Amino acid sequence: MSDKPAVVCEGLSCTLPSGVQALRDVSFRLQAGGLTAIIGPSGCGKTTLLRIAAGLARATSGRIQFLRRDGSADPIRAGHLAVCFQDARLLPWRKVVDNVALPLELAGVGRRERVARAEAVIHAAGLDGAQSRLPAQLSGGMRMRVALARALVTDPTVLLLDEPCSSVDEFTRMQLDEEILRVWQDSGATTMLVTHSVSEAVFLADEIVIMRRARVHSIHRVALDRASRDRTSHAFSQEVELVMRSLAVAAGVVVP
């Protein structure tokens, strides 16, 4: 991970058509090659923030700026930014390899090249042997792995993850977290993860942005190095407790 920012969010505000202010003066930075988690109570603006970053919604004021390595602005959208949603959203009539290759097909990449690139990320996502299966033949966890592989097939520099593990059981979530960690480290993509799971945020993230009432309440730097992130360890439990306390304060809960 670089000390230089890759994504800068400055004074971002968003008022929805209903009149609800989803974001208020939100500012933070994503370090190049790092993984930042966004957590907070339901309705605090997490998903709106990710949708604006993805270009799927517009801010009322402020901006999200993507930066090149030299610090200049980069209009990074098609091909360099990828999104993985909480619903895998696979095309049911397409085999795994063709679902994964879809972004390349839409970009006009020839079949031989797109299949080769899809096969490579399928292998990286631990899906060997599933290339010819249809989505209905996959478990929920495998479908999310396919969705993650599809997001990575374009070799994005920025990856946005919107609660990718929310629809699976806790054991599958932990397995997926291991896969997310591995493919993120291999890809080097600057990553923003929206999640409700504090344990998941501590396990995966370098920094955790804690939101409250459409604002950034605090930013927590995860103190554990990667080798120390054993979910069964006392140090991991302490780190989770620290974030839980900050989250409780953000939600207006009195912490003894």
GROMACS .gro file of C-alpha atoms in nm:
model
  256
    1MET     CA    1   0.000   0.000   0.000
    2SER     CA    2   0.129   0.346  -0.095
    3ASP     CA    3   0.121   0.654   0.127
    4LYS     CA    4  -0.023   0.846  -0.168
    5PRO     CA    5  -0.402   0.876  -0.200
    6ALA     CA    6  -0.570   0.717  -0.502
    7VAL     CA    7  -0.921   0.844  -0.428
    8VAL     CA    8  -1.004   1.171  -0.253
    9CYS     CA    9  -1.354   1.245  -0.127
   10GLU     CA   10  -1.399   1.615  -0.046
   11GLY     CA   11  -1.705   1.780   0.108
   12LEU     CA   12  -1.942   1.530  -0.048
   13SER     CA   13  -2.312   1.597   0.011
   14CYS     CA   14  -2.616   1.434  -0.148
   15THR     CA   15  -2.983   1.517  -0.113
   16LEU     CA   16  -3.215   1.248  -0.249
   17PRO     CA   17  -3.524   1.330  -0.462
   18SER     CA   18  -3.733   1.257  -0.150
   19GLY     CA   19  -3.564   1.549   0.024
   20VAL     CA   20  -3.363   1.327   0.260
   21GLN     CA   21  -2.999   1.433   0.294
   22ALA     CA   22  -2.810   1.108   0.248
   23LEU     CA   23  -2.461   1.258   0.282
   24ARG     CA   24  -2.337   1.574   0.454
   25ASP     CA   25  -1.989   1.714   0.394
   26VAL     CA   26  -1.818   1.373   0.378
   27SER     CA   27  -1.440   1.382   0.338
   28PHE     CA   28  -1.175   1.107   0.350
   29ARG     CA   29  -0.902   0.948   0.137
   30LEU     CA   30  -0.836   0.600   0.005
   31GLN     CA   31  -0.467   0.516   0.001
   32ALA     CA   32  -0.334   0.368  -0.321
   33GLY     CA   33  -0.350  -0.010  -0.305
   34GLY     CA   34  -0.522  -0.005   0.035
   35LEU     CA   35  -0.854  -0.143   0.152
   36THR     CA   36  -1.089   0.093   0.337
   37ALA     CA   37  -1.410  -0.029   0.502
   38ILE     CA   38  -1.717   0.193   0.544
   39ILE     CA   39  -1.941   0.099   0.838
   40GLY     CA   40  -2.225   0.262   1.028
   41PRO     CA   41  -2.591   0.225   1.123
   42SER     CA   42  -2.849   0.151   0.852
   43GLY     CA   43  -2.942   0.466   0.665
   44CYS     CA   44  -2.621   0.654   0.744
   45GLY     CA   45  -2.527   0.696   0.376
   46LYS     CA   46  -2.280   0.410   0.315
   47THR     CA   47  -2.438   0.276  -0.002
   48THR     CA   48  -2.511   0.625  -0.138
   49LEU     CA   49  -2.142   0.704  -0.099
   50LEU     CA   50  -2.043   0.390  -0.290
   51ARG     CA   51  -2.298   0.459  -0.564
   52ILE     CA   52  -2.159   0.810  -0.614
   53ALA     CA   53  -1.805   0.670  -0.630
   54ALA     CA   54  -1.926   0.420  -0.892
   55GLY     CA   55  -2.090   0.692  -1.100
   56LEU     CA   56  -2.438   0.547  -1.037
   57ALA     CA   57  -2.560   0.850  -0.841
   58ARG     CA   58  -2.473   1.218  -0.833
   59ALA     CA   59  -2.356   1.433  -0.544
   60THR     CA   60  -2.538   1.757  -0.468
   61SER     CA   61  -2.205   1.920  -0.382
   62GLY     CA   62  -1.844   1.821  -0.325
   63ARG     CA   63  -1.659   1.565  -0.531
   64ILE     CA   64  -1.484   1.231  -0.551
   65GLN     CA   65  -1.157   1.262  -0.738
   66PHE     CA   66  -0.948   0.974  -0.871
   67LEU     CA   67  -0.574   1.037  -0.886
   68ARG     CA   68  -0.295   0.898  -1.100
   69ARG     CA   69   0.038   0.802  -0.943
   70ASP     CA   70   0.178   1.146  -1.021
   71GLY     CA   71  -0.109   1.308  -0.828
   72SER     CA   72  -0.294   1.442  -1.132
   73ALA     CA   73  -0.668   1.392  -1.170
   74ASP     CA   74  -0.781   1.083  -1.356
   75PRO     CA   75  -1.134   1.056  -1.503
   76ILE     CA   76  -1.135   0.691  -1.400
   77ARG     CA   77  -1.456   0.518  -1.498
   78ALA     CA   78  -1.492   0.256  -1.768
   79GLY     CA   79  -1.246  -0.029  -1.748
   80HIS     CA   80  -1.049   0.103  -1.450
   81LEU     CA   81  -1.323   0.093  -1.186
   82ALA     CA   82  -1.526  -0.215  -1.095
   83VAL     CA   83  -1.818  -0.274  -0.860
   84CYS     CA   84  -1.932  -0.592  -0.684
   85PHE     CA   85  -2.282  -0.565  -0.535
   86GLN     CA   86  -2.439  -0.759  -0.248
   87ASP     CA   87  -2.651  -0.944  -0.503
   88ALA     CA   88  -2.428  -1.138  -0.744
   89ARG     CA   89  -2.650  -1.034  -1.039
   90LEU     CA   90  -2.532  -1.313  -1.267
   91LEU     CA   91  -2.702  -1.378  -1.599
   92PRO     CA   92  -2.881  -1.711  -1.540
   93TRP     CA   93  -2.848  -1.836  -1.897
   94ARG     CA   94  -2.472  -1.780  -1.918
   95LYS     CA   95  -2.205  -2.020  -1.792
   96VAL     CA   96  -1.961  -1.905  -1.524
   97VAL     CA   97  -1.684  -1.831  -1.774
   98ASP     CA   98  -1.919  -1.620  -1.987
   99ASN     CA   99  -2.056  -1.432  -1.684
  100VAL     CA  100  -1.703  -1.348  -1.575
  101ALA     CA  101  -1.601  -1.245  -1.927
  102LEU     CA  102  -1.907  -1.019  -1.977
  103PRO     CA  103  -1.731  -0.684  -1.904
  104LEU     CA  104  -1.463  -0.771  -2.159
  105GLU     CA  105  -1.727  -0.871  -2.415
  106LEU     CA  106  -1.903  -0.537  -2.365
  107ALA     CA  107  -1.568  -0.364  -2.414
  108GLY     CA  108  -1.522  -0.537  -2.750
  109VAL     CA  109  -1.244  -0.777  -2.647
  110GLY     CA  110  -1.218  -1.081  -2.876
  111ARG     CA  111  -1.350  -1.414  -2.751
  112ARG     CA  112  -1.015  -1.592  -2.727
  113GLU     CA  113  -0.859  -1.316  -2.516
  114ARG     CA  114  -1.161  -1.261  -2.293
  115VAL     CA  115  -1.199  -1.633  -2.218
  116ALA     CA  116  -0.828  -1.657  -2.132
  117ARG     CA  117  -0.853  -1.359  -1.897
  118ALA     CA  118  -1.175  -1.495  -1.744
  119GLU     CA  119  -1.010  -1.834  -1.684
  120ALA     CA  120  -0.723  -1.662  -1.502
  121VAL     CA  121  -0.947  -1.475  -1.254
  122ILE     CA  122  -1.170  -1.783  -1.212
  123HIS     CA  123  -0.861  -1.969  -1.098
  124ALA     CA  124  -0.763  -1.682  -0.865
  125ALA     CA  125  -1.112  -1.685  -0.711
  126GLY     CA  126  -1.091  -2.058  -0.634
  127LEU     CA  127  -1.351  -2.159  -0.892
  128ASP     CA  128  -1.158  -2.416  -1.092
  129GLY     CA  129  -1.397  -2.674  -1.233
  130ALA     CA  130  -1.699  -2.442  -1.227
  131GLN     CA  131  -1.637  -2.271  -1.562
  132SER     CA  132  -1.917  -2.454  -1.745
  133ARG     CA  133  -2.178  -2.439  -1.469
  134LEU     CA  134  -2.483  -2.216  -1.475
  135PRO     CA  135  -2.556  -1.983  -1.179
  136ALA     CA  136  -2.843  -2.206  -1.063
  137GLN     CA  137  -2.592  -2.488  -1.013
  138LEU     CA  138  -2.381  -2.282  -0.772
  139SER     CA  139  -2.404  -2.219  -0.399
  140GLY     CA  140  -2.454  -1.865  -0.273
  141GLY     CA  141  -2.087  -1.839  -0.182
  142MET     CA  142  -1.978  -1.958  -0.526
  143ARG     CA  143  -2.207  -1.708  -0.697
  144MET     CA  144  -2.041  -1.426  -0.501
  145ARG     CA  145  -1.699  -1.559  -0.602
  146VAL     CA  146  -1.812  -1.543  -0.966
  147ALA     CA  147  -1.932  -1.185  -0.914
  148LEU     CA  148  -1.597  -1.094  -0.760
  149ALA     CA  149  -1.409  -1.258  -1.048
  150ARG     CA  150  -1.625  -1.063  -1.295
  151ALA     CA  151  -1.535  -0.739  -1.116
  152LEU     CA  152  -1.163  -0.821  -1.133
  153VAL     CA  153  -1.148  -0.941  -1.494
  154THR     CA  154  -1.084  -0.589  -1.627
  155ASP     CA  155  -0.786  -0.552  -1.389
  156PRO     CA  156  -0.937  -0.241  -1.223
  157THR     CA  157  -0.730   0.012  -1.031
  158VAL     CA  158  -1.028   0.088  -0.802
  159LEU     CA  159  -1.264  -0.180  -0.668
  160LEU     CA  160  -1.591  -0.101  -0.489
  161LEU     CA  161  -1.755  -0.376  -0.281
  162ASP     CA  162  -2.112  -0.323  -0.160
  163GLU     CA  163  -2.173  -0.575   0.121
  164PRO     CA  164  -2.063  -0.869  -0.097
  165CYS     CA  165  -2.102  -1.121   0.186
  166SER     CA  166  -2.432  -1.005   0.338
  167SER     CA  167  -2.647  -1.277   0.179
  168VAL     CA  168  -2.447  -1.579   0.300
  169ASP     CA  169  -2.413  -1.757   0.635
  170GLU     CA  170  -2.137  -1.662   0.880
  171PHE     CA  171  -1.909  -1.955   0.795
  172THR     CA  172  -1.935  -1.882   0.420
  173ARG     CA  173  -1.875  -1.513   0.494
  174MET     CA  174  -1.546  -1.597   0.664
  175GLN     CA  175  -1.442  -1.811   0.368
  176LEU     CA  176  -1.533  -1.531   0.127
  177ASP     CA  177  -1.340  -1.283   0.337
  178GLU     CA  178  -1.031  -1.501   0.290
  179GLU     CA  179  -1.092  -1.502  -0.087
  180ILE     CA  180  -1.150  -1.125  -0.095
  181LEU     CA  181  -0.827  -1.069   0.097
  182ARG     CA  182  -0.628  -1.294  -0.134
  183VAL     CA  183  -0.759  -1.154  -0.463
  184TRP     CA  184  -0.730  -0.796  -0.335
  185GLN     CA  185  -0.365  -0.854  -0.244
  186ASP     CA  186  -0.300  -1.014  -0.583
  187SER     CA  187  -0.476  -0.738  -0.776
  188GLY     CA  188  -0.332  -0.438  -0.590
  189ALA     CA  189  -0.658  -0.250  -0.650
  190THR     CA  190  -0.748   0.042  -0.425
  191THR     CA  191  -1.062  -0.095  -0.258
  192MET     CA  192  -1.362   0.047  -0.073
  193LEU     CA  193  -1.578  -0.205   0.114
  194VAL     CA  194  -1.923  -0.123   0.253
  195THR     CA  195  -2.016  -0.367   0.530
  196HIS     CA  196  -2.230  -0.405   0.842
  197SER     CA  197  -1.987  -0.654   0.993
  198VAL     CA  198  -1.730  -0.505   1.231
  199SER     CA  199  -1.538  -0.835   1.238
  200GLU     CA  200  -1.520  -0.836   0.859
  201ALA     CA  201  -1.403  -0.473   0.853
  202VAL     CA  202  -1.126  -0.541   1.107
  203PHE     CA  203  -1.018  -0.857   0.923
  204LEU     CA  204  -0.997  -0.695   0.580
  205ALA     CA  205  -0.938  -0.322   0.611
  206ASP     CA  206  -0.640  -0.095   0.662
  207GLU     CA  207  -0.872   0.186   0.772
  208ILE     CA  208  -1.235   0.190   0.882
  209VAL     CA  209  -1.453   0.494   0.815
  210ILE     CA  210  -1.733   0.506   1.073
  211MET     CA  211  -2.040   0.701   0.959
  212ARG     CA  212  -2.329   0.850   1.152
  213ARG     CA  213  -2.629   1.044   1.025
  214ALA     CA  214  -2.485   1.097   0.677
  215ARG     CA  215  -2.149   1.221   0.812
  216VAL     CA  216  -1.808   1.074   0.885
  217HIS     CA  217  -1.802   1.024   1.262
  218SER     CA  218  -1.445   0.894   1.289
  219ILE     CA  219  -1.173   0.706   1.104
  220HIS     CA  220  -1.010   0.407   1.273
  221ARG     CA  221  -0.671   0.282   1.163
  222VAL     CA  222  -0.654  -0.096   1.215
  223ALA     CA  223  -0.354  -0.157   1.443
  224LEU     CA  224  -0.305  -0.526   1.362
  225ASP     CA  225  -0.066  -0.632   1.090
  226ARG     CA  226  -0.190  -0.889   0.840
  227ALA     CA  227  -0.016  -1.179   1.015
  228SER     CA  228  -0.197  -1.098   1.342
  229ARG     CA  229  -0.554  -1.101   1.209
  230ASP     CA  230  -0.659  -1.430   1.362
  231ARG     CA  231  -1.030  -1.402   1.445
  232THR     CA  232  -0.980  -1.629   1.748
  233SER     CA  233  -0.702  -1.420   1.904
  234HIS     CA  234  -0.736  -1.182   2.197
  235ALA     CA  235  -0.572  -0.901   1.998
  236PHE     CA  236  -0.831  -0.936   1.721
  237SER     CA  237  -1.117  -0.933   1.974
  238GLN     CA  238  -0.975  -0.616   2.131
  239GLU     CA  239  -0.956  -0.444   1.794
  240VAL     CA  240  -1.316  -0.542   1.718
  241GLU     CA  241  -1.423  -0.406   2.058
  242LEU     CA  242  -1.254  -0.072   1.989
  243VAL     CA  243  -1.443  -0.035   1.661
  244MET     CA  244  -1.768  -0.154   1.822
  245ARG     CA  245  -1.734   0.119   2.084
  246SER     CA  246  -1.679   0.384   1.819
  247LEU     CA  247  -1.974   0.250   1.623
  248ALA     CA  248  -2.193   0.254   1.936
  249VAL     CA  249  -2.102   0.615   2.002
  250ALA     CA  250  -2.175   0.698   1.638
  251ALA     CA  251  -2.517   0.537   1.677
  252GLY     CA  252  -2.587   0.739   1.992
  253VAL     CA  253  -2.560   0.443   2.229
  254VAL     CA  254  -2.421   0.515   2.576
  255VAL     CA  255  -2.108   0.303   2.626
  256PRO     CA  256  -2.018   0.222   2.990
   0.00000   0.00000   0.00000
